[in-house]
Short mmCIF file of N, CA and C in Angstrom, two decimals:
data_model
loop_
_atom_site.label_atom_id
_atom_site.label_comp_id
_atom_site.label_asym_id
_atom_site.label_seq_id
_atom_site.Cartn_x
_atom_site.Cartn_y
_atom_site.Cartn_z
N MET A 188 -121.06 15.46 -17.12
CA MET A 188 -121.52 15.03 -15.82
C MET A 188 -120.73 13.80 -15.35
N ALA A 189 -120.50 12.86 -16.25
CA ALA A 189 -119.78 11.65 -15.87
C ALA A 189 -118.36 11.99 -15.43
N ALA A 190 -117.76 12.98 -16.08
CA ALA A 190 -116.41 13.39 -15.71
C ALA A 190 -116.40 13.95 -14.30
N ALA A 191 -117.44 14.70 -13.94
CA ALA A 191 -117.53 15.27 -12.60
C ALA A 191 -117.67 14.17 -11.57
N ALA A 192 -118.46 13.14 -11.88
CA ALA A 192 -118.63 12.02 -10.94
C ALA A 192 -117.33 11.26 -10.77
N ALA A 193 -116.63 11.05 -11.87
CA ALA A 193 -115.35 10.36 -11.79
C ALA A 193 -114.36 11.16 -10.97
N ALA A 194 -114.36 12.47 -11.17
CA ALA A 194 -113.46 13.33 -10.39
C ALA A 194 -113.82 13.29 -8.92
N ALA A 195 -115.11 13.32 -8.61
CA ALA A 195 -115.54 13.27 -7.22
C ALA A 195 -115.17 11.95 -6.59
N ALA A 196 -115.35 10.86 -7.32
CA ALA A 196 -115.01 9.54 -6.79
C ALA A 196 -113.51 9.42 -6.59
N ALA A 197 -112.74 9.97 -7.51
CA ALA A 197 -111.29 9.91 -7.39
C ALA A 197 -110.81 10.71 -6.19
N MET A 198 -111.43 11.87 -5.94
CA MET A 198 -111.03 12.69 -4.82
C MET A 198 -111.44 12.05 -3.50
N ALA A 199 -112.51 11.28 -3.50
CA ALA A 199 -113.01 10.70 -2.27
C ALA A 199 -112.18 9.49 -1.85
N ALA A 200 -111.56 8.81 -2.79
CA ALA A 200 -110.81 7.61 -2.49
C ALA A 200 -109.51 7.96 -1.78
N PRO A 201 -109.10 7.12 -0.81
CA PRO A 201 -107.82 7.36 -0.16
C PRO A 201 -106.70 7.30 -1.20
N VAL A 202 -105.74 8.16 -1.05
CA VAL A 202 -104.66 8.24 -2.02
C VAL A 202 -103.38 7.71 -1.39
N SER A 203 -102.73 6.81 -2.10
CA SER A 203 -101.41 6.37 -1.67
C SER A 203 -100.50 6.50 -2.88
N MET A 204 -99.32 7.01 -2.64
CA MET A 204 -98.42 7.28 -3.74
C MET A 204 -97.03 6.75 -3.41
N GLU A 205 -96.34 6.34 -4.45
CA GLU A 205 -94.93 6.02 -4.32
C GLU A 205 -94.15 7.22 -4.83
N VAL A 206 -93.09 7.54 -4.15
CA VAL A 206 -92.29 8.69 -4.55
C VAL A 206 -91.02 8.19 -5.22
N ASP A 207 -90.83 8.62 -6.46
CA ASP A 207 -89.63 8.29 -7.20
C ASP A 207 -88.61 9.39 -6.90
N THR A 208 -87.50 9.01 -6.33
CA THR A 208 -86.50 10.01 -5.96
C THR A 208 -85.83 10.64 -7.17
N GLY A 209 -85.96 10.02 -8.34
CA GLY A 209 -85.43 10.62 -9.56
C GLY A 209 -83.91 10.63 -9.59
N THR A 210 -83.40 11.47 -10.45
CA THR A 210 -81.97 11.61 -10.61
C THR A 210 -81.46 12.68 -9.65
N PRO A 211 -80.48 12.34 -8.82
CA PRO A 211 -79.95 13.35 -7.89
C PRO A 211 -79.43 14.57 -8.63
N GLY A 212 -79.76 15.75 -8.11
CA GLY A 212 -79.27 16.99 -8.68
C GLY A 212 -80.09 17.52 -9.84
N VAL A 213 -81.11 16.78 -10.29
CA VAL A 213 -81.95 17.23 -11.40
C VAL A 213 -83.31 17.62 -10.85
N SER A 214 -83.71 18.87 -11.06
CA SER A 214 -84.98 19.36 -10.56
C SER A 214 -86.08 19.13 -11.59
N VAL A 215 -87.24 18.67 -11.11
CA VAL A 215 -88.38 18.49 -12.00
C VAL A 215 -89.39 19.62 -11.83
N MET A 216 -89.09 20.59 -10.98
CA MET A 216 -89.98 21.71 -10.74
C MET A 216 -89.86 22.73 -11.86
N ALA A 217 -91.00 23.35 -12.21
CA ALA A 217 -91.00 24.39 -13.23
C ALA A 217 -90.36 25.65 -12.66
N VAL A 218 -89.74 26.40 -13.53
CA VAL A 218 -89.14 27.66 -13.09
C VAL A 218 -90.24 28.64 -12.74
N ALA A 219 -89.93 29.65 -11.94
CA ALA A 219 -90.93 30.59 -11.44
C ALA A 219 -91.63 31.37 -12.55
N ALA A 220 -90.98 31.55 -13.69
CA ALA A 220 -91.56 32.34 -14.77
C ALA A 220 -92.64 31.58 -15.54
N VAL A 221 -92.75 30.27 -15.32
CA VAL A 221 -93.73 29.46 -16.04
C VAL A 221 -95.08 29.57 -15.34
N THR A 222 -96.11 29.88 -16.11
CA THR A 222 -97.45 29.96 -15.53
C THR A 222 -98.23 28.70 -15.88
N GLY A 223 -99.24 28.41 -15.07
CA GLY A 223 -100.06 27.24 -15.31
C GLY A 223 -100.78 27.33 -16.64
N SER A 224 -101.00 26.20 -17.25
CA SER A 224 -101.64 26.21 -18.56
C SER A 224 -103.12 25.87 -18.48
N VAL A 225 -103.65 25.65 -17.27
CA VAL A 225 -105.07 25.35 -17.10
C VAL A 225 -105.69 26.48 -16.29
N SER A 226 -106.84 26.95 -16.75
CA SER A 226 -107.57 28.00 -16.04
C SER A 226 -108.81 27.37 -15.42
N VAL A 227 -108.98 27.56 -14.10
CA VAL A 227 -110.14 27.01 -13.39
C VAL A 227 -110.92 28.16 -12.78
N SER A 228 -112.22 28.22 -13.10
CA SER A 228 -113.12 29.21 -12.51
C SER A 228 -114.07 28.47 -11.58
N LEU A 229 -114.14 28.91 -10.33
CA LEU A 229 -114.98 28.27 -9.33
C LEU A 229 -116.04 29.26 -8.88
N HIS A 230 -117.30 28.97 -9.17
CA HIS A 230 -118.39 29.86 -8.80
C HIS A 230 -118.60 29.83 -7.28
N PRO A 231 -118.98 30.95 -6.69
CA PRO A 231 -119.19 31.01 -5.23
C PRO A 231 -120.23 30.01 -4.72
N LEU A 232 -121.22 29.65 -5.53
CA LEU A 232 -122.23 28.68 -5.12
C LEU A 232 -121.60 27.35 -4.72
N VAL A 233 -120.56 26.94 -5.41
CA VAL A 233 -119.89 25.67 -5.11
C VAL A 233 -119.29 25.73 -3.71
N ILE A 234 -118.63 26.82 -3.39
CA ILE A 234 -118.02 26.98 -2.07
C ILE A 234 -119.10 26.97 -0.99
N LEU A 235 -120.21 27.66 -1.24
CA LEU A 235 -121.32 27.67 -0.28
C LEU A 235 -121.92 26.28 -0.11
N ASN A 236 -122.10 25.54 -1.20
CA ASN A 236 -122.65 24.18 -1.11
C ASN A 236 -121.78 23.27 -0.27
N ILE A 237 -120.48 23.31 -0.50
CA ILE A 237 -119.55 22.46 0.24
C ILE A 237 -119.55 22.85 1.71
N SER A 238 -119.49 24.14 1.99
CA SER A 238 -119.50 24.62 3.38
C SER A 238 -120.79 24.22 4.09
N GLU A 239 -121.92 24.37 3.42
CA GLU A 239 -123.21 24.02 4.02
C GLU A 239 -123.29 22.52 4.30
N HIS A 240 -122.82 21.71 3.38
CA HIS A 240 -122.83 20.26 3.55
C HIS A 240 -121.99 19.86 4.77
N TRP A 241 -120.79 20.38 4.86
CA TRP A 241 -119.91 20.07 5.98
C TRP A 241 -120.52 20.54 7.30
N THR A 242 -121.05 21.77 7.32
CA THR A 242 -121.65 22.33 8.54
C THR A 242 -122.87 21.52 8.96
N ARG A 243 -123.70 21.13 8.00
CA ARG A 243 -124.91 20.35 8.32
C ARG A 243 -124.53 19.00 8.92
N LEU A 244 -123.56 18.32 8.34
CA LEU A 244 -123.13 17.03 8.88
C LEU A 244 -122.53 17.19 10.27
N ARG A 245 -121.76 18.24 10.46
CA ARG A 245 -121.16 18.49 11.78
C ARG A 245 -122.25 18.75 12.82
N ALA A 246 -123.27 19.54 12.47
CA ALA A 246 -124.36 19.84 13.39
C ALA A 246 -125.17 18.58 13.71
N GLN A 247 -125.36 17.71 12.73
CA GLN A 247 -126.11 16.48 12.96
C GLN A 247 -125.35 15.54 13.89
N GLU A 248 -124.04 15.51 13.79
CA GLU A 248 -123.24 14.63 14.63
C GLU A 248 -123.01 15.23 16.01
N GLY A 249 -123.13 16.54 16.14
CA GLY A 249 -122.97 17.19 17.43
C GLY A 249 -121.54 17.24 17.93
N ARG A 250 -120.59 17.02 17.05
CA ARG A 250 -119.17 17.05 17.42
C ARG A 250 -118.36 17.35 16.16
N PRO A 251 -117.08 17.66 16.32
CA PRO A 251 -116.26 17.92 15.13
C PRO A 251 -116.30 16.74 14.17
N MET A 252 -116.21 17.04 12.89
CA MET A 252 -116.28 16.01 11.85
C MET A 252 -115.15 15.01 11.97
N GLN A 253 -115.49 13.75 11.83
CA GLN A 253 -114.51 12.67 11.77
C GLN A 253 -114.60 12.06 10.38
N GLY A 254 -113.78 12.49 9.47
CA GLY A 254 -113.85 11.96 8.12
C GLY A 254 -114.08 13.05 7.10
N SER A 255 -114.64 12.64 5.98
CA SER A 255 -114.78 13.54 4.84
C SER A 255 -116.22 13.76 4.46
N VAL A 256 -116.44 14.80 3.70
CA VAL A 256 -117.69 14.97 2.99
C VAL A 256 -117.37 14.68 1.52
N VAL A 257 -118.34 14.11 0.82
CA VAL A 257 -118.11 13.71 -0.56
C VAL A 257 -119.19 14.34 -1.43
N GLY A 258 -118.80 14.82 -2.59
CA GLY A 258 -119.77 15.43 -3.48
C GLY A 258 -119.33 15.37 -4.92
N ALA A 259 -120.20 15.84 -5.79
CA ALA A 259 -119.92 15.89 -7.22
C ALA A 259 -119.85 17.35 -7.65
N LEU A 260 -118.94 17.64 -8.55
CA LEU A 260 -118.81 18.98 -9.12
C LEU A 260 -119.44 18.99 -10.50
N ILE A 261 -120.16 20.05 -10.80
CA ILE A 261 -120.82 20.18 -12.10
C ILE A 261 -120.22 21.38 -12.81
N GLY A 262 -119.78 21.16 -14.02
CA GLY A 262 -119.19 22.26 -14.76
C GLY A 262 -118.98 21.90 -16.21
N LYS A 263 -118.11 22.67 -16.84
CA LYS A 263 -117.82 22.41 -18.25
C LYS A 263 -116.35 22.70 -18.50
N GLN A 264 -115.85 22.05 -19.54
CA GLN A 264 -114.47 22.25 -19.95
C GLN A 264 -114.45 22.62 -21.41
N GLU A 265 -113.76 23.69 -21.71
CA GLU A 265 -113.54 24.11 -23.09
C GLU A 265 -112.04 24.27 -23.26
N GLY A 266 -111.44 23.30 -23.90
CA GLY A 266 -109.99 23.32 -24.05
C GLY A 266 -109.31 23.23 -22.70
N ARG A 267 -108.50 24.23 -22.37
CA ARG A 267 -107.77 24.24 -21.10
C ARG A 267 -108.48 25.09 -20.05
N ASN A 268 -109.72 25.49 -20.32
CA ASN A 268 -110.51 26.28 -19.37
C ASN A 268 -111.57 25.40 -18.73
N ILE A 269 -111.60 25.38 -17.41
CA ILE A 269 -112.57 24.59 -16.65
C ILE A 269 -113.40 25.56 -15.82
N GLU A 270 -114.72 25.40 -15.88
CA GLU A 270 -115.63 26.23 -15.11
C GLU A 270 -116.51 25.32 -14.26
N VAL A 271 -116.41 25.45 -12.93
CA VAL A 271 -117.22 24.66 -12.00
C VAL A 271 -118.34 25.57 -11.53
N MET A 272 -119.59 25.19 -11.88
CA MET A 272 -120.73 26.07 -11.65
C MET A 272 -121.64 25.63 -10.51
N ASN A 273 -121.64 24.35 -10.17
CA ASN A 273 -122.54 23.86 -9.14
C ASN A 273 -121.95 22.60 -8.53
N SER A 274 -122.58 22.12 -7.48
CA SER A 274 -122.14 20.89 -6.83
C SER A 274 -123.30 20.32 -6.03
N PHE A 275 -123.18 19.06 -5.65
CA PHE A 275 -124.16 18.47 -4.75
C PHE A 275 -123.49 17.38 -3.94
N GLU A 276 -124.07 17.12 -2.75
CA GLU A 276 -123.52 16.11 -1.86
C GLU A 276 -123.82 14.72 -2.39
N LEU A 277 -123.02 13.75 -1.97
CA LEU A 277 -123.24 12.36 -2.34
C LEU A 277 -123.31 11.51 -1.08
N LEU A 278 -124.11 10.47 -1.16
CA LEU A 278 -124.16 9.49 -0.08
C LEU A 278 -123.07 8.46 -0.35
N PHE A 279 -122.39 8.04 0.71
CA PHE A 279 -121.31 7.08 0.53
C PHE A 279 -121.12 6.26 1.79
N THR A 280 -120.42 5.16 1.64
CA THR A 280 -120.03 4.33 2.79
C THR A 280 -118.53 4.10 2.70
N GLU A 281 -117.92 3.96 3.85
CA GLU A 281 -116.49 3.66 3.90
C GLU A 281 -116.32 2.29 4.54
N THR A 282 -115.66 1.39 3.82
CA THR A 282 -115.42 0.05 4.31
C THR A 282 -113.97 -0.31 4.05
N ASP A 283 -113.25 -0.64 5.10
CA ASP A 283 -111.84 -1.04 4.97
C ASP A 283 -111.02 -0.04 4.16
N GLY A 284 -111.22 1.25 4.43
CA GLY A 284 -110.46 2.29 3.74
C GLY A 284 -110.92 2.57 2.32
N ARG A 285 -112.01 1.95 1.91
CA ARG A 285 -112.54 2.13 0.56
C ARG A 285 -113.82 2.96 0.62
N THR A 286 -113.95 3.94 -0.26
CA THR A 286 -115.14 4.79 -0.32
C THR A 286 -116.01 4.34 -1.47
N ASP A 287 -117.26 3.96 -1.16
CA ASP A 287 -118.22 3.54 -2.17
C ASP A 287 -119.35 4.55 -2.24
N ILE A 288 -119.58 5.10 -3.42
CA ILE A 288 -120.63 6.10 -3.63
C ILE A 288 -121.93 5.41 -4.01
N ASP A 289 -123.04 5.87 -3.44
CA ASP A 289 -124.37 5.36 -3.77
C ASP A 289 -124.72 5.84 -5.17
N LYS A 290 -124.62 4.95 -6.16
CA LYS A 290 -124.82 5.33 -7.57
C LYS A 290 -126.24 5.78 -7.85
N GLU A 291 -127.22 5.13 -7.27
CA GLU A 291 -128.62 5.51 -7.51
C GLU A 291 -128.88 6.94 -7.04
N TYR A 292 -128.34 7.28 -5.86
CA TYR A 292 -128.49 8.64 -5.34
C TYR A 292 -127.81 9.63 -6.29
N TYR A 293 -126.61 9.27 -6.75
CA TYR A 293 -125.89 10.13 -7.69
C TYR A 293 -126.72 10.37 -8.96
N TYR A 294 -127.24 9.29 -9.55
CA TYR A 294 -128.01 9.43 -10.80
C TYR A 294 -129.26 10.27 -10.58
N THR A 295 -129.91 10.12 -9.43
CA THR A 295 -131.10 10.93 -9.12
C THR A 295 -130.74 12.41 -9.04
N LYS A 296 -129.67 12.74 -8.30
CA LYS A 296 -129.25 14.14 -8.16
C LYS A 296 -128.79 14.71 -9.50
N GLU A 297 -128.09 13.90 -10.29
CA GLU A 297 -127.63 14.36 -11.60
C GLU A 297 -128.83 14.71 -12.48
N GLU A 298 -129.85 13.86 -12.47
CA GLU A 298 -131.05 14.12 -13.28
C GLU A 298 -131.76 15.38 -12.80
N GLN A 299 -131.81 15.61 -11.49
CA GLN A 299 -132.43 16.81 -10.95
C GLN A 299 -131.70 18.07 -11.40
N CYS A 300 -130.40 17.99 -11.52
CA CYS A 300 -129.61 19.15 -11.96
C CYS A 300 -129.82 19.45 -13.44
N ARG A 301 -130.12 18.44 -14.22
CA ARG A 301 -130.35 18.62 -15.66
C ARG A 301 -131.70 19.27 -15.92
N ALA A 302 -132.66 19.01 -15.03
CA ALA A 302 -134.04 19.51 -15.25
C ALA A 302 -134.12 21.01 -15.10
#
């Protein structure tokens, strides 16, 4: 559960990256014959939860969404296999480009999912 919260918080935060141009003429991309080594299974309920959350917020605001929806993913990892089985919305505030998640709300929802 904590890993899911950390992942959700990381996805919610604005991302800024520096790009290293690397060595000219040297490609860091994998060749086409290489397949990914991580398998991710996403249950349909997760997609429905995210869609419902976004639609509900849009309907409440009465206009197209300005910003993001934030949530937590619930699942399990066994080796290189990840299975995301459920999700829930999170309350958050944005201040000066920083996203802060309401921890008490998160802990309450997490406990409800365990029951």
